[in-house]
mmCIF file of N, CA and C in Angstrom:
data_model
loop_
_atom_site.group_PDB
_atom_site.id
_atom_site.type_symbol
_atom_site.label_atom_id
_atom_site.label_comp_id
_atom_site.label_asym_id
_atom_site.label_seq_id
_atom_site.Cartn_x
_atom_site.Cartn_y
_atom_site.Cartn_z
ATOM 1 N N GLU K 1 1.904 -7.397 1.247
ATOM 2 C CA GLU K 1 2.632 -7.416 2.499
ATOM 3 C C GLU K 1 4.065 -6.992 2.210
ATOM 4 N N ILE K 2 4.612 -6.114 3.066
ATOM 5 C CA ILE K 2 5.964 -5.590 2.858
ATOM 6 C C ILE K 2 6.774 -5.644 4.150
ATOM 7 N N GLU K 3 8.084 -5.475 3.973
ATOM 8 C CA GLU K 3 9.002 -5.297 5.103
ATOM 9 C C GLU K 3 9.924 -4.132 4.760
ATOM 10 N N VAL K 4 10.053 -3.192 5.674
ATOM 11 C CA VAL K 4 10.962 -2.066 5.477
ATOM 12 C C VAL K 4 12.381 -2.583 5.689
ATOM 13 N N VAL K 5 13.231 -2.444 4.660
ATOM 14 C CA VAL K 5 14.599 -2.946 4.761
ATOM 15 C C VAL K 5 15.608 -1.837 5.050
ATOM 16 N N ALA K 6 15.213 -0.578 4.795
ATOM 17 C CA ALA K 6 16.080 0.559 5.109
ATOM 18 C C ALA K 6 15.208 1.789 5.297
ATOM 19 N N ALA K 7 15.566 2.609 6.274
ATOM 20 C CA ALA K 7 14.805 3.828 6.545
ATOM 21 C C ALA K 7 15.712 4.853 7.212
ATOM 22 N N THR K 8 15.468 6.121 6.899
ATOM 23 C CA THR K 8 16.255 7.168 7.551
ATOM 24 C C THR K 8 15.873 7.283 9.020
ATOM 25 N N ASN K 9 14.619 6.983 9.345
ATOM 26 C CA ASN K 9 14.167 6.949 10.736
ATOM 27 C C ASN K 9 14.369 5.523 11.247
ATOM 28 N N LYS K 10 15.310 5.343 12.137
ATOM 29 C CA LYS K 10 15.668 4.001 12.624
ATOM 30 C C LYS K 10 14.484 3.244 13.226
ATOM 31 N N VAL K 11 13.484 3.955 13.727
ATOM 32 C CA VAL K 11 12.299 3.312 14.301
ATOM 33 C C VAL K 11 11.529 2.534 13.229
ATOM 34 N N ASP K 12 11.619 2.988 11.978
ATOM 35 C CA ASP K 12 10.879 2.350 10.889
ATOM 36 C C ASP K 12 11.580 1.123 10.325
ATOM 37 N N ASN K 13 12.859 0.945 10.611
ATOM 38 C CA ASN K 13 13.583 -0.224 10.110
ATOM 39 C C ASN K 13 12.927 -1.511 10.593
ATOM 40 N N SER K 14 12.817 -2.469 9.713
ATOM 41 C CA SER K 14 12.282 -3.813 9.988
ATOM 42 C C SER K 14 10.785 -3.854 10.249
ATOM 43 N N LEU K 15 10.049 -2.761 9.998
ATOM 44 C CA LEU K 15 8.596 -2.829 10.132
ATOM 45 C C LEU K 15 8.053 -3.795 9.091
ATOM 46 N N LYS K 16 7.049 -4.567 9.469
ATOM 47 C CA LYS K 16 6.407 -5.517 8.559
ATOM 48 C C LYS K 16 4.909 -5.309 8.642
ATOM 49 N N GLY K 17 4.241 -5.457 7.520
ATOM 50 C CA GLY K 17 2.796 -5.344 7.532
ATOM 51 C C GLY K 17 2.212 -5.242 6.136
ATOM 52 N N ILE K 18 0.959 -4.820 6.087
ATOM 53 C CA ILE K 18 0.211 -4.717 4.841
ATOM 54 C C ILE K 18 -0.055 -3.252 4.544
ATOM 55 N N ILE K 19 0.173 -2.851 3.289
ATOM 56 C CA ILE K 19 -0.145 -1.488 2.882
ATOM 57 C C ILE K 19 -1.657 -1.372 2.772
ATOM 58 N N ILE K 20 -2.226 -0.426 3.538
ATOM 59 C CA ILE K 20 -3.679 -0.258 3.524
ATOM 60 C C ILE K 20 -4.112 1.043 2.866
ATOM 61 N N ASP K 21 -3.162 1.973 2.649
ATOM 62 C CA ASP K 21 -3.496 3.231 1.982
ATOM 63 C C ASP K 21 -2.221 3.820 1.396
ATOM 64 N N GLU K 22 -2.404 4.634 0.348
ATOM 65 C CA GLU K 22 -1.265 5.275 -0.295
ATOM 66 C C GLU K 22 -1.680 6.644 -0.798
ATOM 67 N N THR K 23 -0.811 7.615 -0.596
ATOM 68 C CA THR K 23 -0.993 8.945 -1.159
ATOM 69 C C THR K 23 0.233 9.239 -2.019
ATOM 70 N N LYS K 24 0.330 10.461 -2.504
ATOM 71 C CA LYS K 24 1.469 10.835 -3.339
ATOM 72 C C LYS K 24 2.800 10.611 -2.628
ATOM 73 N N SER K 25 2.875 10.945 -1.352
ATOM 74 C CA SER K 25 4.166 10.886 -0.674
ATOM 75 C C SER K 25 4.208 9.965 0.547
ATOM 76 N N THR K 26 3.106 9.272 0.852
ATOM 77 C CA THR K 26 3.105 8.380 2.020
ATOM 78 C C THR K 26 2.448 7.035 1.701
ATOM 79 N N ILE K 27 2.785 6.060 2.523
ATOM 80 C CA ILE K 27 2.026 4.816 2.552
ATOM 81 C C ILE K 27 1.616 4.583 3.999
ATOM 82 N N THR K 28 0.446 4.008 4.186
ATOM 83 C CA THR K 28 -0.007 3.649 5.523
ATOM 84 C C THR K 28 0.093 2.139 5.637
ATOM 85 N N LEU K 29 0.773 1.701 6.659
ATOM 86 C CA LEU K 29 1.060 0.293 6.873
ATOM 87 C C LEU K 29 0.345 -0.194 8.123
ATOM 88 N N ARG K 30 -0.382 -1.301 7.996
ATOM 89 C CA ARG K 30 -0.930 -1.960 9.188
ATOM 90 C C ARG K 30 0.092 -3.015 9.583
ATOM 91 N N CYS K 31 0.773 -2.748 10.687
ATOM 92 C CA CYS K 31 1.869 -3.603 11.146
ATOM 93 C C CYS K 31 1.337 -4.897 11.742
ATOM 94 N N VAL K 32 2.233 -5.857 11.913
ATOM 95 C CA VAL K 32 1.835 -7.153 12.454
ATOM 96 C C VAL K 32 1.287 -7.043 13.874
ATOM 97 N N ASP K 33 1.630 -5.976 14.601
ATOM 98 C CA ASP K 33 1.092 -5.782 15.950
ATOM 99 C C ASP K 33 -0.292 -5.116 15.923
ATOM 100 N N GLY K 34 -0.821 -4.851 14.707
ATOM 101 C CA GLY K 34 -2.144 -4.261 14.575
ATOM 102 C C GLY K 34 -2.170 -2.749 14.506
ATOM 103 N N LYS K 35 -1.049 -2.111 14.803
ATOM 104 C CA LYS K 35 -0.990 -0.653 14.771
ATOM 105 C C LYS K 35 -0.784 -0.172 13.338
ATOM 106 N N GLU K 36 -1.279 1.039 13.063
ATOM 107 C CA GLU K 36 -1.093 1.641 11.757
ATOM 108 C C GLU K 36 0.025 2.676 11.827
ATOM 109 N N ARG K 37 0.912 2.655 10.830
ATOM 110 C CA ARG K 37 2.022 3.598 10.761
ATOM 111 C C ARG K 37 2.002 4.276 9.410
ATOM 112 N N LYS K 38 2.158 5.583 9.381
ATOM 113 C CA LYS K 38 2.247 6.336 8.140
ATOM 114 C C LYS K 38 3.728 6.589 7.870
ATOM 115 N N LEU K 39 4.195 6.148 6.707
ATOM 116 C CA LEU K 39 5.603 6.243 6.351
ATOM 117 C C LEU K 39 5.779 7.139 5.133
ATOM 118 N N LEU K 40 6.804 7.985 5.171
ATOM 119 C CA LEU K 40 7.133 8.818 4.018
ATOM 120 C C LEU K 40 7.865 7.961 2.991
ATOM 121 N N LYS K 41 7.386 7.976 1.757
ATOM 122 C CA LYS K 41 7.998 7.160 0.713
ATOM 123 C C LYS K 41 9.460 7.519 0.486
ATOM 124 N N ASN K 42 9.788 8.820 0.565
ATOM 125 C CA ASN K 42 11.155 9.234 0.239
ATOM 126 C C ASN K 42 12.165 8.888 1.328
ATOM 127 N N THR K 43 11.741 8.256 2.412
ATOM 128 C CA THR K 43 12.674 7.905 3.496
ATOM 129 C C THR K 43 12.818 6.400 3.699
ATOM 130 N N ILE K 44 12.146 5.583 2.863
ATOM 131 C CA ILE K 44 12.187 4.136 3.085
ATOM 132 C C ILE K 44 12.520 3.361 1.812
ATOM 133 N N THR K 45 13.057 2.180 2.026
ATOM 134 C CA THR K 45 13.203 1.160 0.994
ATOM 135 C C THR K 45 12.539 -0.076 1.578
ATOM 136 N N PHE K 46 11.689 -0.723 0.772
ATOM 137 C CA PHE K 46 10.960 -1.871 1.296
ATOM 138 C C PHE K 46 10.982 -3.041 0.339
ATOM 139 N N LYS K 47 10.735 -4.229 0.895
ATOM 140 C CA LYS K 47 10.694 -5.452 0.108
ATOM 141 C C LYS K 47 9.266 -5.984 0.097
ATOM 142 N N ILE K 48 8.781 -6.310 -1.096
ATOM 143 C CA ILE K 48 7.457 -6.908 -1.224
ATOM 144 C C ILE K 48 7.610 -8.400 -0.948
ATOM 145 N N LYS K 49 6.899 -8.881 0.065
ATOM 146 C CA LYS K 49 7.096 -10.250 0.531
ATOM 147 C C LYS K 49 6.774 -11.279 -0.545
ATOM 148 N N LYS K 50 5.693 -11.069 -1.279
ATOM 149 C CA LYS K 50 5.234 -12.063 -2.254
ATOM 150 C C LYS K 50 6.224 -12.272 -3.393
ATOM 151 N N THR K 51 6.848 -11.191 -3.865
ATOM 152 C CA THR K 51 7.735 -11.289 -5.027
ATOM 153 C C THR K 51 9.211 -11.172 -4.689
ATOM 154 N N GLY K 52 9.526 -10.631 -3.512
ATOM 155 C CA GLY K 52 10.909 -10.402 -3.148
ATOM 156 C C GLY K 52 11.487 -9.131 -3.770
ATOM 157 N N LEU K 53 10.671 -8.394 -4.512
ATOM 158 C CA LEU K 53 11.101 -7.156 -5.162
ATOM 159 C C LEU K 53 11.409 -6.089 -4.123
ATOM 160 N N VAL K 54 12.562 -5.445 -4.252
ATOM 161 C CA VAL K 54 12.954 -4.365 -3.354
ATOM 162 C C VAL K 54 12.673 -3.044 -4.066
ATOM 163 N N VAL K 55 11.942 -2.148 -3.386
ATOM 164 C CA VAL K 55 11.505 -0.885 -3.972
ATOM 165 C C VAL K 55 12.040 0.281 -3.147
ATOM 166 N N ASP K 56 12.710 1.204 -3.832
ATOM 167 C CA ASP K 56 13.123 2.450 -3.195
ATOM 168 C C ASP K 56 11.915 3.378 -3.248
ATOM 169 N N GLY K 57 11.439 3.810 -2.108
ATOM 170 C CA GLY K 57 10.242 4.641 -2.048
ATOM 171 C C GLY K 57 10.320 5.901 -2.889
ATOM 172 N N LYS K 58 11.530 6.420 -3.105
ATOM 173 C CA LYS K 58 11.696 7.628 -3.917
ATOM 174 C C LYS K 58 11.228 7.412 -5.352
ATOM 175 N N THR K 59 11.269 6.175 -5.827
ATOM 176 C CA THR K 59 10.886 5.891 -7.212
ATOM 177 C C THR K 59 9.380 5.857 -7.418
ATOM 178 N N ILE K 60 8.624 5.842 -6.341
ATOM 179 C CA ILE K 60 7.161 5.776 -6.482
ATOM 180 C C ILE K 60 6.472 6.996 -5.869
ATOM 181 N N ILE K 61 7.190 8.129 -5.827
ATOM 182 C CA ILE K 61 6.582 9.346 -5.282
ATOM 183 C C ILE K 61 5.721 9.985 -6.361
ATOM 184 N N LYS K 62 4.572 9.413 -6.546
ATOM 185 C CA LYS K 62 3.508 9.903 -7.427
ATOM 186 C C LYS K 62 2.213 9.366 -6.862
ATOM 187 N N ARG K 63 1.125 9.942 -7.295
ATOM 188 C CA ARG K 63 -0.160 9.367 -6.935
ATOM 189 C C ARG K 63 -0.267 8.025 -7.655
ATOM 190 N N PRO K 64 -0.922 7.038 -7.048
ATOM 191 C CA PRO K 64 -1.019 5.728 -7.685
ATOM 192 C C PRO K 64 -1.562 5.806 -9.112
ATOM 193 N N GLU K 65 -2.564 6.633 -9.337
ATOM 194 C CA GLU K 65 -3.154 6.735 -10.674
ATOM 195 C C GLU K 65 -2.190 7.359 -11.688
ATOM 196 N N GLU K 66 -1.246 8.177 -11.241
ATOM 197 C CA GLU K 66 -0.256 8.770 -12.144
ATOM 198 C C GLU K 66 0.777 7.735 -12.587
ATOM 199 N N ARG K 67 1.101 6.773 -11.731
ATOM 200 C CA ARG K 67 2.059 5.739 -12.103
ATOM 201 C C ARG K 67 1.496 4.837 -13.185
ATOM 202 N N ILE K 68 0.206 4.616 -13.173
ATOM 203 C CA ILE K 68 -0.430 3.756 -14.179
ATOM 204 C C ILE K 68 -0.351 4.378 -15.558
ATOM 205 N N LYS K 69 -0.469 5.696 -15.639
ATOM 206 C CA LYS K 69 -0.423 6.400 -16.921
ATOM 207 C C LYS K 69 0.922 6.248 -17.616
ATOM 208 N N GLY K 70 1.962 5.965 -16.846
ATOM 209 C CA GLY K 70 3.273 5.768 -17.417
ATOM 210 C C GLY K 70 4.036 6.999 -17.383
#
């Protein structure tokens, strides 16, 4: 579960929900209102609710499997 803490698109600010899909440059979020939103990683900074970790989306612009390789 995440919360968008900063976004270049003001509509995306403060979105909360669960990440349900990820590609190289996007994440798909199921928001608390039940709607799905596709967000560009390079335009958002988000906080992971469980850990409190703040992530700049630009740092994870890779396919998920590429990040695991190191």
